[in-house]
Amino acid sequence: MNILVINAGSSSLKYQLMDPDTQNVLAKGLCERIGIDGRLTHKIPARDAKYEFEIPMPTHAEAIQAVLDALLSPEHGVIQSVAEIDAVGHRVVHGGEAFASSVKIDDAVMASIEECIPLAPLHNPANITGITACQKVMPGVPMVAVFDTAFHQTMPSKAYIYELPYEYYEKDKVRRYGFHGTSHKYVSQRAAAMLGRPIEELKIITCHLGNGSSVTAVDGGRSVDTSMGFTPLAGLPMGTRSGDLDAGILEYLMNKYNYDIDQMLEILNKKSGMLGVSGVSSDFRDLGDAAAQGNKRAALAVDVFNYDVKKLIGAYAAAMGGVDAVVFTAGVGENSPAQRLEMTSGLEFMGIKMDPEANNVRGKEAVISAPDSRVKVLLIPTDEELMIAQDTARLVR
Ligand code: AMP
């Protein structure tokens, strides 16, 4: 079975054509500059081949058409006809309270995704555009929506209610939703497989640490708490996002500098986090380099991040009444042995003991805790596309 996985952004679109059963990726790539001019990067892993094309993409429909043309091309294609694509799986950022799992897309589902636009004004419209473009270019091919928020819909109300007047939850749906759900679900399932134990028996803390970061408490395979909130601005500090802060700071800065709310949010979303504190970069690699050359603010930015991850590990162990495994994933989690050591240092009291040698690994599944560590610490590269393809296959079969 071949599933086309689509992740549509406002001016870009990522795709992967894969067989979810064998996990073989036939082709993958990226359309960029949609609505501006248009560029397609197309890769065929089996041939280790990469192609780049300039193709006009006034809208997402032309981008999808360019993807299909590349997949079908006699020179750099991997299939002979569109009929070889059994279904399309779409990443959708926000499913609100309407979706606790992936769904086959029909008119009612599209209407519900549209209703969630106010909750994700930047992301859901792009995801919808991606779906309608595919429906136009590939009529009759079944489509599935896989939501970033769905995995977290199992959180108990004590984890998702903000202590605001209750009407804002009832009337306006203001609550914690959480994001990166597909990644947290994937790595928690892989963790259970690596440990050779049923996920129902396990308490797992999954740390998705990349440009955007969140930590989730997964009890018995269900998300019971997560650090992102109503929006992906919450929780840990990130590349350019502040993460959690005292809301009183907004009033203080807005009054002092006469900022309106848009200017304030621009600061919180684009100029804060690693970039804001370091003044150097939002990229953890640059911060590591700068810190090594003695840049104190770069070192401080990373210190704050590592410390906040450590606090969440402690908090979620408390929330679940224990922890069997801690998982690191995404750009930083998969690639920074030094940060993983820092984030787990001093946690021996709760049964976490790292193996510095085993931890000296990047980008592949590994147990990185000491053999006698009561809590297993795992490195698991995330694979959201595979999760989307597997959900899609399950729903269309
Ligand atoms: P992601 O959003 O998952 O793609 O992660 C991107 C982040 O991972 C960027 O801040 C990168 O700097 C970081 N990253 C990638 N490789 C490394 C590395 N070798 N050491 C530290 N951070 C890394």
mmCIF file of N, CA and C and ligand atoms in Angstrom, residues 208-212 282-286 330-332 335-336 339 362, ligand 1:
data_model
loop_
_atom_site.group_PDB
_atom_site.id
_atom_site.type_symbol
_atom_site.label_atom_id
_atom_site.label_comp_id
_atom_site.label_asym_id
_atom_site.label_seq_id
_atom_site.Cartn_x
_atom_site.Cartn_y
_atom_site.Cartn_z
ATOM 1 N N HIS A 208 10.121 16.104 23.314
ATOM 2 C CA HIS A 208 10.311 16.488 21.906
ATOM 3 C C HIS A 208 10.996 17.852 21.926
ATOM 4 N N LEU A 209 12.306 17.852 21.668
ATOM 5 C CA LEU A 209 13.095 19.072 21.830
ATOM 6 C C LEU A 209 13.720 19.458 20.501
ATOM 7 N N GLY A 210 13.134 20.452 19.844
ATOM 8 C CA GLY A 210 13.668 20.904 18.566
ATOM 9 C C GLY A 210 13.605 22.413 18.523
ATOM 10 N N ASN A 211 13.295 22.937 17.364
ATOM 11 C CA ASN A 211 13.098 24.378 17.272
ATOM 12 C C ASN A 211 11.854 24.758 18.084
ATOM 13 N N GLY A 212 10.808 23.924 17.965
ATOM 14 C CA GLY A 212 9.675 23.975 18.898
ATOM 15 C C GLY A 212 9.816 22.802 19.832
ATOM 16 N N SER A 282 18.737 31.430 17.075
ATOM 17 C CA SER A 282 17.694 30.553 17.618
ATOM 18 C C SER A 282 18.121 29.096 17.507
ATOM 19 N N ASP A 283 19.258 28.853 16.864
ATOM 20 C CA ASP A 283 19.694 27.493 16.561
ATOM 21 C C ASP A 283 20.650 26.990 17.651
ATOM 22 N N PHE A 284 20.305 25.833 18.229
ATOM 23 C CA PHE A 284 21.087 25.322 19.348
ATOM 24 C C PHE A 284 22.553 25.046 18.977
ATOM 25 N N ARG A 285 22.790 24.693 17.693
ATOM 26 C CA ARG A 285 24.186 24.455 17.293
ATOM 27 C C ARG A 285 25.005 25.733 17.397
ATOM 28 N N ASP A 286 24.407 26.853 16.910
ATOM 29 C CA ASP A 286 25.109 28.142 16.986
ATOM 30 C C ASP A 286 25.360 28.522 18.446
ATOM 31 N N ALA A 330 13.548 14.603 18.462
ATOM 32 C CA ALA A 330 13.624 15.852 17.677
ATOM 33 C C ALA A 330 15.049 16.418 17.683
ATOM 34 N N GLY A 331 15.259 17.492 16.907
ATOM 35 C CA GLY A 331 16.604 18.005 16.606
ATOM 36 C C GLY A 331 17.581 17.997 17.769
ATOM 37 N N VAL A 332 17.215 18.624 18.863
ATOM 38 C CA VAL A 332 18.114 18.715 20.011
ATOM 39 C C VAL A 332 18.149 17.382 20.765
ATOM 40 N N ASN A 335 20.238 14.870 18.884
ATOM 41 C CA ASN A 335 21.599 15.202 18.444
ATOM 42 C C ASN A 335 22.519 15.833 19.466
ATOM 43 N N SER A 336 22.019 16.088 20.665
ATOM 44 C CA SER A 336 22.889 16.773 21.612
ATOM 45 C C SER A 336 23.141 15.942 22.877
ATOM 46 N N GLN A 339 23.518 18.145 26.049
ATOM 47 C CA GLN A 339 22.285 18.647 26.647
ATOM 48 C C GLN A 339 21.486 17.536 27.328
ATOM 49 N N ARG A 362 24.027 9.805 18.197
ATOM 50 C CA ARG A 362 23.111 10.777 17.579
ATOM 51 C C ARG A 362 22.187 10.075 16.600
HETATM 52 P P1 AMP B 1 13.842 20.331 14.753
HETATM 53 O O1 AMP B 1 12.881 21.466 14.972
HETATM 54 O O2 AMP B 1 13.400 19.049 15.385
HETATM 55 O O3 AMP B 1 14.254 20.170 13.315
HETATM 56 O O4 AMP B 1 15.174 20.734 15.532
HETATM 57 C C1 AMP B 1 15.943 21.838 15.152
HETATM 58 C C2 AMP B 1 16.917 22.176 16.274
HETATM 59 O O5 AMP B 1 17.752 21.042 16.531
HETATM 60 C C3 AMP B 1 17.828 23.341 15.905
HETATM 61 O O6 AMP B 1 17.866 24.295 16.950
HETATM 62 C C4 AMP B 1 19.167 22.668 15.775
HETATM 63 O O7 AMP B 1 20.188 23.511 16.167
HETATM 64 C C5 AMP B 1 19.059 21.507 16.732
HETATM 65 N N1 AMP B 1 20.122 20.557 16.419
HETATM 66 C C6 AMP B 1 20.308 19.867 15.286
HETATM 67 N N2 AMP B 1 21.480 19.186 15.337
HETATM 68 C C7 AMP B 1 22.047 19.495 16.529
HETATM 69 C C8 AMP B 1 23.266 19.139 17.181
HETATM 70 N N3 AMP B 1 24.141 18.344 16.602
HETATM 71 N N4 AMP B 1 23.490 19.655 18.418
HETATM 72 C C9 AMP B 1 22.608 20.489 19.000
HETATM 73 N N5 AMP B 1 21.459 20.859 18.430
HETATM 74 C C10 AMP B 1 21.178 20.369 17.219
#
